[in-house]
Coordinates of C-alpha atoms and ligand atoms in Angstrom, one line a residue:
Chain A
M10 CA 44.6 8.4 -9.2
T11 CA 43.2 9.6 -12.6
I12 CA 39.7 10.7 -13.2
V13 CA 38.4 10.1 -16.7
T14 CA 35.8 12.4 -18.2
D15 CA 33.8 11.6 -21.3
P16 CA 35.3 13.5 -24.2
H17 CA 32.1 13.4 -26.3
P18 CA 29.1 14.1 -24.0
I19 CA 25.8 14.0 -25.8
G20 CA 22.3 14.9 -24.5
A21 CA 20.1 12.0 -23.5
D22 CA 17.3 12.9 -25.9
Q23 CA 19.8 13.2 -28.7
A24 CA 20.9 9.7 -28.1
L25 CA 17.3 8.5 -28.0
D26 CA 16.3 10.2 -31.3
A27 CA 19.1 8.5 -33.1
D28 CA 17.9 5.1 -32.1
P29 CA 16.2 3.4 -35.1
A30 CA 13.9 1.5 -32.7
I31 CA 12.0 4.7 -32.2
A32 CA 11.3 5.3 -35.8
L33 CA 10.3 1.7 -36.2
R34 CA 7.8 1.8 -33.4
R35 CA 6.3 5.0 -34.8
R36 CA 5.9 3.4 -38.2
E37 CA 4.2 0.4 -36.6
N38 CA 1.8 2.7 -34.6
R39 CA 0.8 4.5 -37.9
L40 CA 0.2 1.2 -39.7
V41 CA -2.0 -0.1 -36.9
L42 CA -4.1 3.1 -37.0
I43 CA -4.5 2.9 -40.8
L44 CA -5.6 -0.8 -40.6
Q45 CA -8.1 0.0 -37.9
I46 CA -9.8 2.7 -40.0
L47 CA -9.6 0.4 -43.0
F48 CA -11.3 -2.4 -41.1
A49 CA -14.2 -0.1 -40.1
V50 CA -14.6 1.2 -43.7
V51 CA -14.6 -2.2 -45.2
S52 CA -17.0 -3.8 -42.8
L53 CA -19.4 -0.9 -42.9
G54 CA -19.1 -0.9 -46.7
L55 CA -19.9 -4.6 -46.9
W56 CA -22.8 -4.2 -44.6
E57 CA -24.2 -1.3 -46.6
W58 CA -23.7 -3.1 -49.9
G59 CA -24.8 -6.5 -48.8
S60 CA -27.9 -5.3 -47.0
G61 CA -30.9 -6.2 -49.2
R62 CA -28.6 -8.1 -51.6
W63 CA -27.1 -11.0 -49.6
F64 CA -29.2 -10.7 -46.5
S65 CA -32.6 -9.2 -45.9
G66 CA -32.5 -5.5 -44.8
F67 CA -35.4 -6.4 -42.4
W68 CA -33.0 -8.3 -40.2
V69 CA -29.8 -6.4 -40.4
S70 CA -30.9 -2.9 -41.5
S71 CA -28.0 -0.9 -43.0
P72 CA -25.5 1.7 -41.8
S73 CA -27.1 4.5 -43.7
E74 CA -30.6 3.6 -42.4
I75 CA -29.2 3.4 -38.8
V76 CA -27.6 6.9 -39.1
T77 CA -30.9 8.3 -40.4
T78 CA -32.9 6.7 -37.6
L79 CA -30.3 7.9 -35.0
W80 CA -30.7 11.4 -36.4
T81 CA -34.5 11.3 -36.1
M82 CA -34.5 9.8 -32.7
T83 CA -32.0 12.4 -31.5
A84 CA -34.0 15.2 -33.1
D85 CA -37.3 14.3 -31.6
G86 CA -35.7 14.1 -28.1
R87 CA -36.3 10.3 -27.6
M88 CA -32.6 9.5 -27.4
V89 CA -31.6 12.3 -25.1
S90 CA -34.3 11.5 -22.6
A91 CA -33.4 7.8 -22.8
V92 CA -29.7 8.5 -22.2
S93 CA -30.4 10.8 -19.3
A94 CA -32.8 8.3 -17.7
T95 CA -30.2 5.5 -18.0
V96 CA -27.3 7.7 -16.7
G97 CA -29.5 8.7 -13.7
V98 CA -30.1 5.1 -12.8
A99 CA -26.5 4.2 -13.4
L100 CA -25.1 7.0 -11.2
A101 CA -27.6 6.4 -8.4
G102 CA -27.0 2.7 -8.5
F103 CA -23.2 3.1 -8.6
A104 CA -23.3 5.4 -5.6
S105 CA -25.4 3.2 -3.5
G106 CA -23.6 0.0 -4.5
T107 CA -20.3 1.7 -3.6
V108 CA -21.5 2.8 -0.2
L109 CA -22.9 -0.7 0.5
G110 CA -19.9 -2.5 -0.8
M111 CA -17.4 -0.4 1.0
G112 CA -19.4 -0.4 4.2
L113 CA -19.8 -4.2 4.3
G114 CA -16.2 -4.7 3.1
I115 CA -14.8 -2.5 5.9
L116 CA -17.0 -4.2 8.5
L117 CA -16.0 -7.7 7.4
G118 CA -12.4 -6.8 6.8
L119 CA -12.0 -5.5 10.4
N120 CA -14.1 -8.3 12.0
P121 CA -12.8 -11.7 10.9
V122 CA -15.5 -13.5 12.9
V123 CA -18.3 -11.6 11.2
A124 CA -16.6 -12.3 7.9
R125 CA -16.6 -16.1 8.6
V126 CA -20.2 -16.0 9.7
L127 CA -21.4 -14.2 6.5
D128 CA -19.0 -15.9 4.1
P129 CA -21.3 -18.8 2.9
Y130 CA -24.2 -16.4 2.4
L131 CA -22.1 -14.0 0.3
V132 CA -20.7 -16.8 -1.7
G133 CA -24.3 -18.0 -2.3
L134 CA -25.5 -14.6 -3.4
Y135 CA -22.5 -14.2 -5.6
S136 CA -23.1 -17.5 -7.4
L137 CA -26.7 -16.7 -8.1
P138 CA -27.2 -15.1 -11.5
R139 CA -28.2 -11.7 -10.3
V140 CA -30.7 -11.2 -13.2
A141 CA -32.8 -13.9 -11.6
L142 CA -33.5 -11.5 -8.8
V143 CA -35.1 -8.8 -11.0
P144 CA -38.7 -10.3 -10.7
L145 CA -38.3 -10.2 -6.9
F146 CA -37.1 -6.6 -7.0
V147 CA -40.1 -5.8 -9.2
L148 CA -42.4 -7.4 -6.6
W149 CA -40.9 -5.4 -3.8
L150 CA -40.1 -2.1 -5.4
G151 CA -42.4 -1.9 -8.5
I152 CA -41.0 -1.0 -11.9
G153 CA -39.9 2.6 -11.1
F154 CA -36.6 4.2 -10.5
E155 CA -36.0 2.5 -7.1
M156 CA -36.1 -1.0 -8.5
K157 CA -33.6 -0.2 -11.3
V158 CA -31.3 1.5 -8.8
A159 CA -31.5 -1.5 -6.5
F160 CA -30.6 -3.9 -9.2
T161 CA -27.7 -1.7 -10.4
A162 CA -26.4 -1.4 -6.9
L163 CA -26.5 -5.1 -6.5
L164 CA -24.3 -5.5 -9.6
V165 CA -21.9 -2.8 -8.5
F166 CA -21.8 -4.1 -4.9
F167 CA -19.7 -7.2 -5.5
P168 CA -16.6 -5.8 -7.2
I169 CA -16.5 -2.9 -4.8
F170 CA -16.9 -5.2 -1.8
M171 CA -14.1 -7.5 -3.1
N172 CA -11.8 -4.5 -3.6
T173 CA -12.5 -3.1 -0.2
L174 CA -11.9 -6.4 1.4
S175 CA -8.6 -6.8 -0.4
G176 CA -7.6 -3.3 0.6
I177 CA -8.3 -4.0 4.3
R178 CA -6.5 -7.3 4.2
S179 CA -3.4 -6.0 2.4
V180 CA -2.6 -3.7 5.3
D181 CA 0.6 -4.8 6.9
A182 CA 0.3 -6.0 10.5
D183 CA 3.7 -4.5 11.0
L184 CA 2.4 -1.1 10.1
I185 CA -0.4 -1.3 12.5
D186 CA 2.0 -2.3 15.3
V187 CA 4.2 0.8 14.4
I188 CA 1.3 3.2 14.6
K189 CA 0.0 1.7 17.9
V190 CA 3.4 2.5 19.3
M191 CA 2.9 6.1 18.0
G192 CA -0.2 6.3 20.2
A193 CA -2.9 5.4 17.6
S194 CA -6.3 4.3 18.8
R195 CA -8.2 1.6 17.0
W196 CA -10.2 4.4 15.4
N197 CA -7.0 6.1 14.2
A198 CA -5.9 2.9 12.6
V199 CA -9.2 2.6 10.8
A200 CA -9.3 6.2 9.6
K201 CA -5.7 6.7 8.8
V202 CA -4.8 3.3 7.4
F203 CA -7.6 0.8 6.8
V204 CA -10.0 3.1 5.0
P205 CA -7.5 4.8 2.8
S206 CA -6.0 1.5 1.9
A207 CA -9.5 0.2 1.0
L208 CA -10.2 3.3 -1.1
S209 CA -7.0 2.9 -3.0
W210 CA -8.0 -0.6 -4.0
V211 CA -11.5 0.6 -4.9
F212 CA -10.1 3.4 -7.1
A213 CA -7.7 0.9 -8.7
G214 CA -10.6 -1.5 -9.4
L215 CA -12.9 1.3 -10.8
R216 CA -12.4 0.2 -14.4
I217 CA -13.8 -3.2 -13.5
S218 CA -16.6 -2.1 -11.3
A219 CA -17.9 1.0 -13.1
P220 CA -19.2 -0.8 -16.2
F221 CA -21.5 -2.8 -14.0
A222 CA -23.5 0.4 -13.3
L223 CA -24.3 0.8 -17.0
I224 CA -25.0 -2.9 -17.4
G225 CA -27.3 -2.9 -14.4
A226 CA -29.2 0.1 -15.6
V227 CA -29.8 -1.2 -19.1
V228 CA -30.7 -4.7 -18.1
A229 CA -33.2 -3.4 -15.5
E230 CA -34.8 -1.1 -18.0
M231 CA -35.1 -3.9 -20.5
F232 CA -37.1 -5.9 -18.0
S233 CA -39.5 -3.3 -16.8
S234 CA -39.6 0.3 -17.8
N235 CA -41.0 2.9 -20.0
R236 CA -37.8 5.0 -20.1
G237 CA -34.1 4.6 -20.8
L238 CA -31.9 2.9 -23.3
G239 CA -32.8 -0.6 -22.1
Y240 CA -36.5 0.3 -22.7
L241 CA -35.7 1.6 -26.2
I242 CA -33.8 -1.6 -27.0
S243 CA -36.6 -4.0 -26.0
L244 CA -39.2 -1.7 -27.6
S245 CA -37.4 -1.5 -31.0
A246 CA -36.9 -5.3 -30.9
S247 CA -40.6 -6.0 -30.2
Q248 CA -41.6 -3.7 -33.1
F249 CA -39.0 -5.4 -35.4
D250 CA -37.4 -2.0 -35.8
T251 CA -33.8 -3.2 -36.4
A252 CA -32.6 0.3 -37.4
G253 CA -33.9 1.7 -34.1
L254 CA -32.4 -1.2 -32.2
F255 CA -29.0 -0.7 -33.8
A256 CA -29.2 3.0 -33.3
T257 CA -29.8 2.5 -29.6
L258 CA -26.9 0.0 -29.4
V259 CA -24.6 2.5 -31.0
V260 CA -25.5 5.1 -28.4
T261 CA -25.2 2.6 -25.6
T262 CA -21.7 1.6 -26.8
M263 CA -20.7 5.2 -27.0
L264 CA -21.9 5.8 -23.5
G265 CA -19.9 2.8 -22.3
L266 CA -16.8 4.1 -24.0
L267 CA -17.3 7.5 -22.5
L268 CA -17.8 6.0 -19.1
D269 CA -14.6 4.0 -19.5
A270 CA -12.6 7.1 -20.6
S271 CA -13.9 9.2 -17.7
V272 CA -13.1 6.4 -15.2
V273 CA -9.5 6.2 -16.6
L274 CA -9.2 9.9 -16.3
I275 CA -10.6 10.0 -12.7
G276 CA -8.5 7.0 -11.7
R277 CA -5.4 8.7 -12.9
R278 CA -6.2 11.7 -10.7
L279 CA -7.1 9.7 -7.7
L280 CA -4.1 7.4 -7.9
H281 CA -1.5 10.0 -8.8
W282 CA 0.8 8.5 -6.1
Q283 CA 1.2 5.2 -7.9
Chain B
M11 CA 20.2 5.1 38.1
I12 CA 17.4 2.8 37.1
P13 CA 17.7 1.2 33.7
I14 CA 15.4 2.6 31.0
V15 CA 14.5 -1.0 29.9
E16 CA 14.9 -4.0 32.0
F17 CA 14.5 -7.6 31.0
D18 CA 14.2 -9.8 34.0
D19 CA 14.5 -13.5 33.3
V20 CA 12.4 -13.2 30.2
S21 CA 11.6 -16.3 28.1
K22 CA 9.1 -16.7 25.2
V23 CA 7.6 -19.6 23.4
F24 CA 5.8 -19.4 20.1
F25 CA 3.9 -22.1 18.4
K26 CA 4.5 -23.2 14.9
G27 CA 1.3 -25.1 14.3
T28 CA 1.4 -27.4 17.4
V29 CA 5.2 -27.4 17.7
P30 CA 6.5 -25.1 20.4
I31 CA 9.5 -23.0 19.5
Q32 CA 11.5 -21.5 22.4
A33 CA 12.4 -18.1 21.0
L34 CA 14.0 -16.5 24.1
G35 CA 15.4 -18.4 27.0
R36 CA 15.8 -16.7 30.4
L37 CA 17.2 -13.4 29.1
N38 CA 18.5 -10.8 31.5
L39 CA 19.4 -7.3 30.2
S40 CA 19.4 -3.8 31.5
V41 CA 19.5 -1.0 29.0
R42 CA 21.1 2.2 30.3
E43 CA 19.4 5.5 29.7
G44 CA 21.0 7.4 26.8
E45 CA 23.1 4.6 25.5
L46 CA 23.3 3.2 22.0
L47 CA 22.9 -0.6 22.4
A48 CA 23.5 -2.8 19.5
V49 CA 22.1 -6.3 19.4
V50 CA 23.6 -9.0 17.1
G51 CA 22.8 -12.6 16.8
P52 CA 22.0 -15.3 14.2
S53 CA 18.7 -15.2 12.3
G54 CA 15.7 -16.4 14.3
C55 CA 17.4 -15.9 17.7
G56 CA 14.7 -13.5 18.9
K57 CA 16.1 -10.1 18.2
S58 CA 12.8 -8.8 16.7
T59 CA 10.9 -10.4 19.6
L60 CA 13.1 -8.5 22.0
L61 CA 12.1 -5.2 20.3
N62 CA 8.4 -6.2 20.0
M63 CA 8.3 -6.8 23.8
T64 CA 10.0 -3.5 24.5
A65 CA 7.4 -1.8 22.3
G66 CA 4.7 -3.5 24.3
L67 CA 3.4 -5.4 21.2
M68 CA 4.1 -8.8 22.8
K69 CA 4.0 -10.0 26.3
P70 CA 6.8 -12.0 27.8
G71 CA 6.1 -15.7 28.5
T72 CA 7.7 -15.9 31.9
G73 CA 9.7 -13.1 33.6
A74 CA 9.0 -9.4 33.4
I75 CA 10.0 -6.4 31.4
R76 CA 10.0 -2.9 32.9
Y77 CA 10.3 0.4 31.1
K78 CA 11.6 3.2 33.5
G79 CA 10.8 0.9 36.3
Q80 CA 7.2 0.3 35.3
A81 CA 5.7 -2.9 33.9
I82 CA 4.7 -2.4 30.2
S83 CA 1.0 -2.9 29.5
G84 CA -0.2 -2.4 26.0
A85 CA 1.7 -0.5 23.3
N86 CA 4.6 1.5 24.8
T87 CA 4.0 5.0 23.4
Q88 CA 7.2 6.3 24.9
V89 CA 9.3 4.5 22.3
A90 CA 9.4 4.7 18.5
Y91 CA 9.8 1.6 16.5
V92 CA 11.4 1.4 13.0
T93 CA 10.6 -2.2 12.0
Q94 CA 12.4 -4.5 9.7
K95 CA 9.9 -3.9 6.9
D96 CA 9.4 -0.9 4.7
N97 CA 6.1 0.5 5.7
L98 CA 5.4 4.1 4.7
L99 CA 1.9 4.7 3.5
P100 CA 2.0 4.7 -0.3
W101 CA -0.8 7.2 -0.8
R102 CA 0.9 9.8 1.4
S103 CA 3.7 12.1 0.4
V104 CA 7.0 12.1 2.4
E105 CA 5.7 15.1 4.3
Q106 CA 2.3 13.6 5.0
N107 CA 3.9 10.3 6.1
I108 CA 6.2 12.0 8.5
R109 CA 3.3 14.0 9.9
L110 CA 1.3 10.8 10.6
P111 CA 2.3 10.4 14.3
L112 CA 1.3 14.0 15.0
E113 CA -2.2 13.3 13.8
M114 CA -2.9 10.8 16.6
G115 CA -2.5 10.0 20.3
P116 CA -1.3 12.7 22.6
H117 CA 0.6 14.5 19.8
K118 CA -2.6 15.6 18.2
R119 CA -2.9 18.4 20.7
L120 CA 0.3 20.2 19.3
S121 CA -0.5 23.4 17.5
E122 CA -0.5 23.5 13.8
A123 CA 2.5 25.7 13.6
E124 CA 4.5 23.4 15.9
K125 CA 3.5 20.4 13.8
R126 CA 4.7 22.1 10.6
E127 CA 7.9 23.2 12.2
R128 CA 8.7 19.7 13.5
V129 CA 8.0 18.0 10.2
A130 CA 10.2 20.5 8.4
R131 CA 13.0 20.1 11.0
Y132 CA 13.1 16.4 10.8
I133 CA 12.8 16.3 7.1
A134 CA 15.9 18.5 7.0
M135 CA 17.6 16.4 9.6
V136 CA 17.4 13.2 7.6
G137 CA 18.4 14.9 4.4
L138 CA 15.1 14.7 2.6
K139 CA 14.7 18.4 1.9
G140 CA 13.3 18.9 -1.6
F141 CA 11.5 15.6 -1.5
E142 CA 8.6 16.7 0.7
K143 CA 6.0 16.2 -2.0
H144 CA 7.4 12.9 -3.4
Y145 CA 5.5 9.7 -2.8
P146 CA 7.2 6.5 -1.5
K147 CA 7.1 4.9 -4.9
E148 CA 9.3 7.7 -6.2
L149 CA 12.0 7.3 -3.5
S150 CA 15.0 5.0 -3.4
G151 CA 15.4 2.4 -0.7
G152 CA 17.7 4.6 1.3
M153 CA 15.4 7.6 1.1
R154 CA 12.5 5.5 2.3
K155 CA 14.5 4.5 5.4
R156 CA 15.3 8.1 6.0
A157 CA 11.6 9.0 5.8
Q158 CA 10.8 6.2 8.3
L159 CA 13.5 7.5 10.6
A160 CA 12.0 11.0 10.4
R161 CA 8.6 9.6 11.1
S162 CA 9.9 7.9 14.2
L163 CA 11.8 11.0 15.5
V164 CA 9.1 13.5 14.8
Y165 CA 7.1 12.8 17.9
E166 CA 10.3 12.9 20.0
P167 CA 10.1 9.6 21.9
D168 CA 12.7 8.9 24.7
T169 CA 13.8 5.6 23.1
L170 CA 14.2 4.5 19.6
L171 CA 14.0 0.9 18.5
M172 CA 15.5 0.0 15.1
D173 CA 15.3 -3.4 13.6
E174 CA 18.0 -4.0 11.0
P175 CA 17.2 -0.6 9.4
F176 CA 20.1 -0.7 6.9
G177 CA 20.1 -4.5 6.2
A178 CA 18.8 -4.3 2.6
L179 CA 21.0 -1.4 1.5
D180 CA 24.2 -1.5 -0.5
A181 CA 27.5 -1.0 1.4
Q182 CA 28.2 2.7 0.5
L183 CA 24.7 3.8 1.3
K184 CA 24.7 1.9 4.5
L185 CA 27.8 3.8 5.6
M186 CA 26.2 7.1 4.7
L187 CA 23.1 6.4 6.7
Q188 CA 25.1 5.1 9.6
A189 CA 27.0 8.4 9.7
E190 CA 23.8 10.4 9.5
L191 CA 22.2 8.3 12.3
L192 CA 25.2 8.9 14.5
K193 CA 25.1 12.6 13.8
T194 CA 21.4 12.7 14.7
W195 CA 21.8 10.5 17.8
E196 CA 25.1 11.8 19.4
G197 CA 24.3 14.5 21.9
S198 CA 20.5 13.9 21.7
G199 CA 20.5 12.1 25.0
K200 CA 18.1 9.5 23.6
T201 CA 18.3 5.8 24.1
L202 CA 18.7 3.7 20.9
I203 CA 18.4 0.0 20.6
F204 CA 19.7 -1.1 17.3
V205 CA 19.3 -4.7 16.0
T206 CA 21.6 -5.8 13.2
H207 CA 23.2 -8.8 11.6
D208 CA 26.4 -6.9 10.9
L209 CA 29.0 -7.0 13.6
T210 CA 31.1 -4.2 12.0
E211 CA 28.0 -2.0 12.0
A212 CA 27.3 -2.8 15.6
I213 CA 30.8 -1.9 16.9
S214 CA 31.0 1.2 14.7
L215 CA 27.8 2.7 16.2
A216 CA 27.3 1.3 19.7
D217 CA 28.3 2.1 23.2
R218 CA 27.6 -1.5 24.1
V219 CA 27.2 -4.6 21.9
I220 CA 25.4 -7.7 23.0
V221 CA 25.7 -11.0 21.2
M222 CA 22.8 -13.4 21.4
S223 CA 22.9 -17.2 21.0
G224 CA 20.9 -19.1 18.5
R225 CA 17.4 -20.3 19.6
P226 CA 16.6 -20.1 22.4
G227 CA 18.1 -16.7 22.4
R228 CA 20.2 -15.8 25.4
I229 CA 23.0 -13.2 25.8
I230 CA 26.4 -14.9 25.4
A231 CA 28.6 -11.8 25.2
I232 CA 28.5 -8.2 26.1
A233 CA 31.2 -5.6 25.3
D234 CA 31.5 -2.0 26.2
I235 CA 32.8 -0.2 23.1
R236 CA 35.2 2.4 24.4
L237 CA 35.9 4.2 21.1
P238 CA 35.8 8.0 21.3
R239 CA 32.9 10.0 20.1
P240 CA 32.0 11.7 17.9
R241 CA 32.8 8.8 15.7
D242 CA 33.6 8.6 12.0
V243 CA 32.0 5.5 10.7
F244 CA 34.1 5.6 7.5
H245 CA 37.4 5.2 9.3
I246 CA 36.7 3.8 12.7
R247 CA 37.0 0.2 11.5
F248 CA 40.7 0.8 10.9
Q249 CA 41.5 1.6 14.5
P250 CA 43.4 -1.1 16.3
E251 CA 40.9 -1.3 19.2
F252 CA 38.2 -2.0 16.7
G253 CA 39.9 -5.2 15.6
D254 CA 40.2 -6.3 19.2
Y255 CA 36.5 -5.8 19.8
F256 CA 35.7 -7.5 16.6
E257 CA 37.8 -10.6 17.4
E258 CA 36.3 -10.9 20.9
L259 CA 32.7 -10.6 19.7
W260 CA 33.2 -12.7 16.6
A261 CA 34.5 -15.5 18.7
A262 CA 31.2 -15.6 20.6
L263 CA 29.0 -15.1 17.5
K264 CA 30.9 -17.7 15.4
Q265 CA 30.2 -20.7 17.7
D266 CA 26.5 -19.9 17.6
L267 CA 26.2 -19.1 13.9
A268 CA 27.1 -22.7 13.2
S269 CA 24.6 -24.1 15.7
G270 CA 22.0 -21.5 14.6
E271 CA 22.2 -22.7 11.0
A272 CA 21.9 -26.3 12.2
A273 CA 18.8 -25.5 14.2
T274 CA 16.9 -23.8 11.4
Ligands
ATP319 N1 4.3 -14.0 16.1 C1 5.1 -15.2 16.0 N2 4.4 -16.4 15.9 C2 5.1 -17.5 15.8 N3 6.5 -17.6 15.8 C3 7.1 -16.4 15.9 C4 6.5 -15.1 16.0 N4 7.4 -14.2 16.0 C5 8.6 -14.8 16.0 N5 8.5 -16.1 15.9 C6 9.5 -17.1 15.9 O1 10.4 -16.8 16.9 C7 11.8 -16.9 16.5 C8 12.5 -15.6 16.8 O2 11.9 -14.6 15.9 P1 12.5 -13.2 15.7 O3 11.7 -12.6 14.6 O4 12.5 -12.5 17.0 O5 14.0 -13.5 15.2 P2 15.1 -12.5 14.7 O6 16.3 -12.7 15.6 O7 14.5 -11.1 14.6 O8 15.4 -13.0 13.3 P3 15.9 -12.2 12.0 O9 17.3 -11.9 12.2 O10 15.7 -13.3 10.9 O11 15.0 -11.1 11.8 C9 11.7 -17.4 15.1 O12 11.9 -18.8 15.1 C10 10.4 -17.0 14.6 O13 9.9 -17.9 13.6
MG320 MG1 14.1 -9.8 13.0

């Protein structure tokens, strides 16, 4: 028997670096970035230049005016208090929606009969455009913090509920059998298997469900409020203050991006085992 | 000596929609304490059903099953069950998965030090040292099987039930794991019921091999495998007696493989 050894061993990374596919991919990434920046510059430039020339500045404002307005609104504290009000509603709504969604999801996941009983009502509630419920919430809870939190929670509820249900239902019957033989009680099965499985699905779905918190808060504030980003949006619009409106939209967008980035970061930590 | 597991005229019917399927037909079997019993038979003949009943997860239709002379009611916590499917908890590391049985039932009362010692001992025993902090996703198929085996052994049950544990693995790995299983089992005094499709595997490992017929499953052959222990699974198949056992059992299995295929 002969044993052959490689006469020219090379390191794995050495081999990788030499591959032209890598350089090609790097070039492509750079090109995409340059084009993205170019796109922003050109569209902002066209907007600035065209404002008052091709279309009336009254309707579209202009980037420079928006930046100035954003600056004054930030300097006089209006923007900061709006952001903190909205974030407060979004967080409280998200927390309560998550508790409700997971609670009901676990209950229904573990009790198929209850799930069958409630199914048509949940489908009905899900099909109803939830914004239509705002007036009812206002009647019940007034136009304060509670009403906005309740509406946000309702929006967050469904995606969390669905994820929880999938998490419970994806548990392998085989696994439950095995742990019963290990001596597990029903409660052990719930605590050690069903709930962790539901949590892992909720974490995995966070990027879908978390944005509903911001949407809920802003929409509720637009309807009835004297605080928050939603309020600033509807106020600026009613005063025909397009620059203020755009400035608020810019801040709302940035808040949304920040939220998404933190959810991605948190998700990566929570789901490190995947 | 009373048998550790006793099947007394057991039959079982399942329903596929409205069609009844007779899975087991009047099966009689006594498992001796401390033996390694291998069960072979065509697909769908009721091998898993047999284990499910021993684990107390299914009731027999007619007949009775006794464990240490007692009727089984509810999950049988004196056994450990390694099922056909891979089912480690994906969000727990190897160490945490193996610890799972010690977090519930009667084992919860063990001291923390004892738990830690046991987990470490069984991790070492199945050759997973160095992988304690890994998650199931990061393990190969063979390593996941080892982790499942350690999870079953860690609470030190009297009887181990294994359902085609090495079925999905490649030939070399299968041999390695068979060797490790024998090393773990030989001298432990535990009873092991091992279900497999693979007659060579059955003869290499077992003290006794039973062959089941196609549905409805009955026992059509039993052979005592009098090969010396400790066994070397890599070479045992080249012994002349091995061939004799193989011929004898294959003759029984073959006639039913054909009819089993026809039935399904
Ligand atoms: N819970 C169940 N409900 C309905 N039918 C079942 C159930 N469990 C098993 N069966 C049927 O009973 C028969 C025997 O099943 P079993 O799983 O015991 O076979 P097996 O010998 O383990 O097969 P395999 O080698 O494919 O794993 C099969 O026809 C199967 O479809
Ligand atoms: Mg089976």
